[in-house]
C-alpha cells in the first residue's frame, strides 16, 4: 500500500494512549498506520513525505468555543479600542477608508471611558468623517451604537423606538441604546450579505491554520450576534476547509429541530462577564460595592428550557461565568436530570470560571462538560490584573482547572475568539502556567483540553482528536519539541505544518 | 391634459410618472432632490440661496448658483419635452416654486393636506396608512449634502409619527366595529416597526382569542418570546406570560373543531440561495416531510404526489410515488399540488413556513407564498423575515 502522505522522524504523540510514534502513514484523509523508526519502508513509496526532523506531531487542535463568523466579520471592521479622543476616532477611521468610500463604515471596540471627552461621540462628530457613507460604531460591549446622519437615513431605524437619544429639539443625536440599539444591530448585521460573510471567513482561515486549528465549535447567532451568522454557517460551513460545528445560539427548539441540529446554544448568556461587572456573583464586586452582576434567566425559565433540551435529546451549551450563574444552570440540569434520568447528552457550560465544590460534584454526577478558556487567566488572572481588581481575593479561585480535572470533569479548551485570540498553544501554555499554582495542569492534561477532550465534547472522539489508526488525519507539526520546551516558552512555539484530512493546508514559510 | 396625469411618489421608491412614462429615470439625483425640496415646502416659494445650501453647500457661491440654475433648467426641459403643458417650475429673481395650477398628484402633498381626527373618513385614513407603510424616500440618499440629509431626517420623523397616529385611529375604528382581521393586520405591521412593544402583543393575543385561533396566538407569542431572548436576552414579563397563557388556554376560547384535533406544530425555514425554479417550494417540502406521519399523504391525489416528486426527490421514499411514469411538468400543477399538500398536512398539524429574505425567492415560490399570505389556509402560517 502506498501512503498519500508519510510523516516521518516525528515525535508523534498519541494523546489518549500517552505514547509516541516515529511516523504516521496517511491515505484517503485518514491515519492508516503508525510505527517506529523506519518500518514505514515495508510499505510502498508514499506520494508525499514530510520529514518532521524530531519535532512534535500532535492531533489538529480544537477550538471548542469560538465566535467564528463574528471574529471573521470583526476582522473586516475598524477596531476603535485604541481611541483616546474624538480626534483619535476620526483619525483612525479616516486612515482606514478611501476618499470616495461609499460602503458602510462599521467600527467596534469603542470605550468612552478611555476618551478624554468621557462620552460617546454624536452624529455631528461622525458627520465630520463622512457625509457620503453610513458610519456605525458599536461600543465595546455592543450595548450602545452611534450612527452619523447618513447612517440614520441608511439603516432606517424607526425613530419611535425607545432608546433613541434625542437633543433638546427632539432630533436624534445618533446615539442608540437598549431597544433601539438591538433593532439597529439586527438590521445592520443582517444587511451584510452571505457573500460578505463568506469572504470574511475565507480571509480568517489562514490565521487559524497558522495556529494549528483544524476543528472549531462555532458559537453563532442570538443576542449581540446575528442569526444570519448561524444561517451562514449552516449553509456554507461545509465549503470551508476546517471542520466548523455549529452551535446555534437560540432558545428556539423548533428552529433547531427544523435544521436537524443535534445541539443548541453556545454562549446563551445566563450572566455577563467580570470585565463589565455583570457576571453574577454571590458577593459584591470588590471595586463596585452593591453590584453583584446580572442573571438573565429566572430559575423557573431556565428549568423549563433545559428540560425541553433533555426531552428533545439536544446537547445544550450555555454561558455561565460567575458562581451565581453556574448555580442557576447546575440547578436547572439537576431538575432536568431528575425528570428524565438522562446523563448521556454531554451538556456543556461555557467559561464556568467560578465553580464551587458543590458545583463540581454536581457537574461530575450529571456528566457535564466544562468548556473553558485558559487564556482568560493569561490576560486577566493573577494578583495584578483585572480579575483581582474586580474580585479582590476571589481571583485566587478563578478557573481552577486542577480541581475540576481532579473531580473527574472533562474540560475542553477554547479561545472565545475574538474575546482572546484563537491560539490553542497560548491556551495550552496558560493552563500549564495558571497564575495560581494550585490550579495548574500538566502538559498532557492541557493537550487533552485542545485535542481529545475537544472531540469528546462534541461526540467526535471515536474518529477525531487524536493520533490513532482510522482517525481523521488532522495533524499539527510544531516547530520544536513541546515536551522539552520550558513551560514559560510554550506559548511562543510556532506551528510548522497544519494538515487537514491528510492535506497540508499550512506550511510555515511556504505561504500556504 | 387629464387631471392627475402627473404622479410624483415620494414614499417608497422616488418615482415620477407622466401618464405611463417614467420621468425619474431621466433626472439626476440632484435634480430629484431639488424637486423633493420644492414638494416639501407645500408648493410655497423657496429662496434660491436656501436651495443651494441644501444641495451644494460645499461649493463656492458661483458654482453653487450655476449648479442650481443648470438643474432647474434640466427639470423644466425634461418635463416640457413630455408635454408643453408641463411647465413644472416657476421662479423669479430670488425664488423658485412649483406651478400650483399643475394638476399633479403627489403622496406627500396628499398627506400634508390631511388632518387626523375622529372625523377623518375611514377611506382617507386607509389611504394615508397605505402611503405611510413605506419609508419617505426609501433608499434615496444624496451624498455630501448634510443639510439635505438633515431635512429628510426631520421629515421622516414627522411622517413616522403620523404613521403611528393614523394606525392608532384605525385601531380605534376597527375595534369599535369589531373588525378583528383588519385590526390584526395593522397591529402585526406595528410589531414589525416596534417588535418589542408589549401593548401590541397583548392586543394581538386578544384578537387571536376573539378569532378562536389559539394556535396562531400561541405561535405569535412564542415568536415574540424568541425575539426578546434573541435581541435583548430578556424574558417575557411574568404578567404578560400569565395573560398569554390565560388567553390561549381559555376554556371559552372558540377554537375551531379542526384546531382541537391538531397535533404538534411543524415548521420550515426557507433561505433563498439561488434563483432555481421551485427552490423555495422544494426546500419547504424537504424540511417538512420528516416532521409528520407520511400516512397523512395517503389521501392526496397520486398525480399531486407525482408533480411534487419532480421538484423534491425526498418524496421518492413514498412507495406510491416511485410507480409514476414521467409526464410534462407545468408550473400551475406544481403550485396546486403543493397547495393540496399543505391543505392535507395542515388538517393534522399547524404549519409554520418562515421565509428569510422572501424578495430573493425564485419567481414561482415567491408568487405562491405571496398568494398564501393574501389567502391563508387554515393552520398554515407564512412568516416573512424580510430584511
mmCIF file of C-alpha atoms in Angstrom, chain A residues 132-348:
data_model
loop_
_atom_site.group_PDB
_atom_site.id
_atom_site.type_symbol
_atom_site.label_atom_id
_atom_site.label_comp_id
_atom_site.label_asym_id
_atom_site.label_seq_id
_atom_site.Cartn_x
_atom_site.Cartn_y
_atom_site.Cartn_z
ATOM 1 C CA UNK A 132 -21.494 60.137 1.898
ATOM 2 C CA UNK A 133 -21.286 56.756 3.634
ATOM 3 C CA UNK A 134 -23.046 55.344 6.696
ATOM 4 C CA UNK A 135 -20.882 55.077 9.806
ATOM 5 C CA UNK A 136 -21.911 52.670 12.559
ATOM 6 C CA UNK A 137 -19.875 52.463 15.754
ATOM 7 C CA UNK A 138 -20.552 49.836 18.427
ATOM 8 C CA UNK A 139 -19.468 50.379 21.977
ATOM 9 C CA UNK A 140 -17.107 47.783 23.400
ATOM 10 C CA UNK A 141 -19.856 45.590 24.898
ATOM 11 C CA UNK A 142 -22.229 46.156 21.916
ATOM 12 C CA UNK A 143 -24.973 47.726 24.052
ATOM 13 C CA UNK A 144 -24.665 51.225 22.561
ATOM 14 C CA UNK A 145 -24.364 52.286 18.935
ATOM 15 C CA UNK A 146 -23.700 55.587 17.210
ATOM 16 C CA UNK A 147 -24.646 56.495 13.637
ATOM 17 C CA UNK A 148 -23.773 59.501 11.528
ATOM 18 C CA UNK A 149 -26.620 61.411 9.827
ATOM 19 C CA UNK A 150 -26.199 59.469 6.590
ATOM 20 C CA UNK A 151 -26.319 56.248 8.625
ATOM 21 C CA UNK A 152 -29.579 57.327 10.316
ATOM 22 C CA UNK A 153 -31.219 57.508 6.903
ATOM 23 C CA UNK A 154 -29.453 54.454 5.514
ATOM 24 C CA UNK A 155 -30.340 51.992 8.277
ATOM 25 C CA UNK A 156 -33.946 53.224 8.633
ATOM 26 C CA UNK A 157 -34.349 52.524 12.324
ATOM 27 C CA UNK A 158 -37.865 53.661 13.347
ATOM 28 C CA UNK A 159 -37.468 56.837 15.380
ATOM 29 C CA UNK A 160 -40.382 55.834 17.561
ATOM 30 C CA UNK A 161 -38.369 53.078 19.268
ATOM 31 C CA UNK A 162 -37.357 53.525 22.917
ATOM 32 C CA UNK A 163 -33.625 54.049 23.365
ATOM 33 C CA UNK A 164 -33.041 56.643 20.661
ATOM 34 C CA UNK A 165 -31.299 59.582 22.287
ATOM 35 C CA UNK A 166 -32.662 62.967 21.194
ATOM 36 C CA UNK A 167 -31.467 66.532 21.657
ATOM 37 C CA UNK A 168 -33.446 69.467 23.042
ATOM 38 C CA UNK A 169 -35.264 69.825 19.731
ATOM 39 C CA UNK A 170 -36.256 66.151 19.867
ATOM 40 C CA UNK A 171 -33.955 65.314 16.979
ATOM 41 C CA UNK A 172 -31.931 62.079 17.232
ATOM 42 C CA UNK A 173 -28.332 62.599 18.286
ATOM 43 C CA UNK A 174 -27.271 59.392 16.546
ATOM 44 C CA UNK A 175 -26.792 57.513 19.839
ATOM 45 C CA UNK A 176 -28.825 54.300 20.165
ATOM 46 C CA UNK A 177 -29.299 52.332 23.329
ATOM 47 C CA UNK A 178 -31.404 49.434 24.607
ATOM 48 C CA UNK A 179 -34.301 48.533 22.264
ATOM 49 C CA UNK A 180 -33.211 50.889 19.508
ATOM 50 C CA UNK A 181 -29.673 49.509 19.652
ATOM 51 C CA UNK A 182 -30.951 45.934 19.459
ATOM 52 C CA UNK A 183 -33.064 46.806 16.434
ATOM 53 C CA UNK A 184 -30.166 48.600 14.760
ATOM 54 C CA UNK A 185 -27.759 45.701 15.338
ATOM 55 C CA UNK A 186 -30.243 43.260 13.900
ATOM 56 C CA UNK A 187 -30.822 45.476 10.854
ATOM 57 C CA UNK A 188 -27.187 46.343 10.225
ATOM 58 C CA UNK A 189 -25.773 42.844 10.716
ATOM 59 C CA UNK A 190 -28.489 41.276 8.589
ATOM 60 C CA UNK A 191 -27.670 43.772 5.882
ATOM 61 C CA UNK A 192 -24.272 42.145 5.441
ATOM 62 C CA UNK A 193 -24.678 39.614 2.676
ATOM 63 C CA UNK A 194 -23.831 35.920 2.785
ATOM 64 C CA UNK A 195 -21.106 36.677 0.206
ATOM 65 C CA UNK A 196 -19.588 39.251 2.577
ATOM 66 C CA UNK A 197 -19.554 36.682 5.374
ATOM 67 C CA UNK A 198 -18.023 34.063 3.111
ATOM 68 C CA UNK A 199 -15.240 36.405 2.056
ATOM 69 C CA UNK A 200 -14.550 37.370 5.674
ATOM 70 C CA UNK A 201 -14.481 33.708 6.720
ATOM 71 C CA UNK A 202 -12.089 32.806 3.923
ATOM 72 C CA UNK A 203 -9.820 35.659 4.961
ATOM 73 C CA UNK A 204 -9.748 34.484 8.576
ATOM 74 C CA UNK A 205 -8.992 30.824 7.921
ATOM 75 C CA UNK A 206 -5.258 31.173 7.083
ATOM 76 C CA UNK A 207 -4.733 32.792 10.504
ATOM 77 C CA UNK A 208 -6.418 29.823 12.188
ATOM 78 C CA UNK A 209 -4.429 27.267 10.207
ATOM 79 C CA UNK A 210 -1.258 29.062 11.208
ATOM 80 C CA UNK A 211 -2.223 28.346 14.803
ATOM 81 C CA UNK A 212 -2.828 24.653 14.112
ATOM 82 C CA UNK A 213 -6.622 24.767 14.402
ATOM 83 C CA UNK A 214 -8.466 22.111 12.397
ATOM 84 C CA UNK A 215 -11.817 21.936 14.230
ATOM 85 C CA UNK A 216 -13.961 24.704 15.618
ATOM 86 C CA UNK A 217 -17.087 24.763 17.754
ATOM 87 C CA UNK A 218 -18.654 27.854 16.244
ATOM 88 C CA UNK A 219 -20.972 29.742 18.596
ATOM 89 C CA UNK A 220 -23.182 31.818 16.330
ATOM 90 C CA UNK A 221 -26.409 33.837 16.291
ATOM 91 C CA UNK A 222 -28.578 35.201 19.070
ATOM 92 C CA UNK A 223 -28.126 38.051 21.492
ATOM 93 C CA UNK A 224 -25.462 40.628 20.470
ATOM 94 C CA UNK A 225 -24.702 38.491 17.413
ATOM 95 C CA UNK A 226 -26.896 37.874 14.350
ATOM 96 C CA UNK A 227 -28.878 34.785 13.436
ATOM 97 C CA UNK A 228 -27.680 35.306 9.883
ATOM 98 C CA UNK A 229 -24.202 34.288 11.113
ATOM 99 C CA UNK A 230 -25.594 30.932 12.165
ATOM 100 C CA UNK A 231 -27.598 30.579 8.965
ATOM 101 C CA UNK A 232 -24.447 31.364 7.004
ATOM 102 C CA UNK A 233 -22.514 28.628 8.756
ATOM 103 C CA UNK A 234 -25.368 26.168 8.366
ATOM 104 C CA UNK A 235 -25.395 26.678 4.601
ATOM 105 C CA UNK A 236 -21.766 27.441 3.779
ATOM 106 C CA UNK A 237 -19.792 25.898 6.643
ATOM 107 C CA UNK A 238 -19.085 22.696 4.751
ATOM 108 C CA UNK A 239 -17.494 24.610 1.882
ATOM 109 C CA UNK A 240 -14.759 25.870 4.219
ATOM 110 C CA UNK A 241 -11.582 23.810 4.781
ATOM 111 C CA UNK A 242 -11.928 23.481 8.573
ATOM 112 C CA UNK A 243 -14.486 21.434 10.484
ATOM 113 C CA UNK A 244 -16.923 24.043 11.735
ATOM 114 C CA UNK A 245 -19.526 22.630 14.082
ATOM 115 C CA UNK A 246 -22.443 24.982 14.512
ATOM 116 C CA UNK A 247 -23.736 25.870 17.967
ATOM 117 C CA UNK A 248 -26.849 27.911 17.164
ATOM 118 C CA UNK A 249 -27.313 30.412 19.989
ATOM 119 C CA UNK A 250 -31.061 30.333 20.227
ATOM 120 C CA UNK A 251 -33.646 29.115 22.709
ATOM 121 C CA UNK A 252 -35.980 28.114 19.899
ATOM 122 C CA UNK A 253 -36.012 24.337 19.984
ATOM 123 C CA UNK A 254 -38.362 24.219 17.000
ATOM 124 C CA UNK A 255 -35.803 26.128 14.920
ATOM 125 C CA UNK A 256 -33.049 23.691 15.895
ATOM 126 C CA UNK A 257 -35.214 20.701 15.067
ATOM 127 C CA UNK A 258 -36.140 22.231 11.741
ATOM 128 C CA UNK A 259 -32.462 22.479 10.905
ATOM 129 C CA UNK A 260 -31.814 18.952 12.138
ATOM 130 C CA UNK A 261 -29.039 20.040 14.508
ATOM 131 C CA UNK A 262 -28.109 17.750 17.415
ATOM 132 C CA UNK A 263 -27.214 20.607 19.743
ATOM 133 C CA UNK A 264 -28.489 24.005 20.866
ATOM 134 C CA UNK A 265 -26.980 27.101 22.404
ATOM 135 C CA UNK A 266 -23.384 28.101 22.848
ATOM 136 C CA UNK A 267 -22.973 31.452 24.507
ATOM 137 C CA UNK A 268 -26.559 31.700 25.676
ATOM 138 C CA UNK A 269 -25.920 34.299 28.304
ATOM 139 C CA UNK A 270 -27.030 33.235 31.773
ATOM 140 C CA UNK A 271 -24.901 36.124 33.057
ATOM 141 C CA UNK A 272 -22.293 38.546 31.710
ATOM 142 C CA UNK A 273 -18.536 38.947 32.270
ATOM 143 C CA UNK A 274 -16.234 40.092 35.086
ATOM 144 C CA UNK A 275 -14.883 42.968 32.974
ATOM 145 C CA UNK A 276 -18.289 44.614 32.647
ATOM 146 C CA UNK A 277 -19.250 43.557 36.202
ATOM 147 C CA UNK A 278 -22.306 41.653 35.058
ATOM 148 C CA UNK A 279 -21.043 38.127 35.731
ATOM 149 C CA UNK A 280 -23.369 37.016 38.547
ATOM 150 C CA UNK A 281 -21.600 36.672 41.912
ATOM 151 C CA UNK A 282 -22.757 35.651 45.378
ATOM 152 C CA UNK A 283 -20.984 38.671 46.907
ATOM 153 C CA UNK A 284 -20.421 42.258 45.710
ATOM 154 C CA UNK A 285 -17.755 43.160 43.199
ATOM 155 C CA UNK A 286 -14.723 44.392 45.106
ATOM 156 C CA UNK A 287 -14.467 47.587 43.067
ATOM 157 C CA UNK A 288 -18.226 48.234 42.977
ATOM 158 C CA UNK A 289 -19.967 47.806 46.310
ATOM 159 C CA UNK A 290 -23.614 46.842 45.890
ATOM 160 C CA UNK A 291 -23.061 45.324 42.457
ATOM 161 C CA UNK A 292 -23.298 41.549 42.121
ATOM 162 C CA UNK A 293 -23.846 41.174 38.401
ATOM 163 C CA UNK A 294 -26.921 40.105 36.457
ATOM 164 C CA UNK A 295 -28.847 36.927 35.809
ATOM 165 C CA UNK A 296 -30.713 36.934 32.522
ATOM 166 C CA UNK A 297 -32.944 33.963 33.353
ATOM 167 C CA UNK A 298 -35.127 33.084 36.289
ATOM 168 C CA UNK A 299 -34.632 29.593 37.714
ATOM 169 C CA UNK A 300 -38.111 28.672 36.524
ATOM 170 C CA UNK A 301 -37.497 29.833 32.935
ATOM 171 C CA UNK A 302 -34.136 28.109 32.775
ATOM 172 C CA UNK A 303 -35.517 24.871 34.232
ATOM 173 C CA UNK A 304 -38.227 24.806 31.599
ATOM 174 C CA UNK A 305 -35.794 25.468 28.751
ATOM 175 C CA UNK A 306 -33.178 22.960 29.935
ATOM 176 C CA UNK A 307 -35.829 20.305 30.431
ATOM 177 C CA UNK A 308 -37.020 20.830 26.837
ATOM 178 C CA UNK A 309 -33.469 20.241 25.641
ATOM 179 C CA UNK A 310 -33.298 16.970 27.542
ATOM 180 C CA UNK A 311 -36.708 15.902 26.284
ATOM 181 C CA UNK A 312 -35.639 16.609 22.711
ATOM 182 C CA UNK A 313 -32.251 14.883 23.164
ATOM 183 C CA UNK A 314 -30.372 18.055 22.301
ATOM 184 C CA UNK A 315 -26.902 18.734 23.632
ATOM 185 C CA UNK A 316 -27.035 22.119 25.357
ATOM 186 C CA UNK A 317 -24.316 24.707 25.881
ATOM 187 C CA UNK A 318 -24.791 27.911 27.885
ATOM 188 C CA UNK A 319 -22.568 30.744 29.044
ATOM 189 C CA UNK A 320 -22.138 30.985 32.824
ATOM 190 C CA UNK A 321 -19.196 32.829 34.389
ATOM 191 C CA UNK A 322 -19.972 33.794 37.989
ATOM 192 C CA UNK A 323 -20.844 31.330 40.722
ATOM 193 C CA UNK A 324 -24.452 32.555 40.936
ATOM 194 C CA UNK A 325 -24.969 31.868 37.222
ATOM 195 C CA UNK A 326 -23.251 28.490 37.499
ATOM 196 C CA UNK A 327 -25.563 27.704 40.397
ATOM 197 C CA UNK A 328 -28.596 28.520 38.254
ATOM 198 C CA UNK A 329 -27.581 26.272 35.363
ATOM 199 C CA UNK A 330 -26.439 23.423 37.619
ATOM 200 C CA UNK A 331 -29.818 23.555 39.372
ATOM 201 C CA UNK A 332 -31.587 23.504 36.010
ATOM 202 C CA UNK A 333 -29.586 20.458 34.929
ATOM 203 C CA UNK A 334 -30.380 18.739 38.221
ATOM 204 C CA UNK A 335 -34.084 19.478 37.653
ATOM 205 C CA UNK A 336 -33.961 18.061 34.114
ATOM 206 C CA UNK A 337 -31.790 15.072 35.041
ATOM 207 C CA UNK A 338 -34.174 14.133 37.847
ATOM 208 C CA UNK A 339 -37.141 14.442 35.478
ATOM 209 C CA UNK A 340 -35.662 12.472 32.583
ATOM 210 C CA UNK A 341 -32.858 10.366 34.020
ATOM 211 C CA UNK A 342 -30.680 11.317 31.036
ATOM 212 C CA UNK A 343 -26.956 11.798 31.566
ATOM 213 C CA UNK A 344 -25.546 10.921 28.165
ATOM 214 C CA UNK A 345 -26.057 14.121 26.188
ATOM 215 C CA UNK A 346 -22.738 15.735 27.209
ATOM 216 C CA UNK A 347 -24.233 19.108 28.058
ATOM 217 C CA UNK A 348 -21.699 21.885 28.379
#
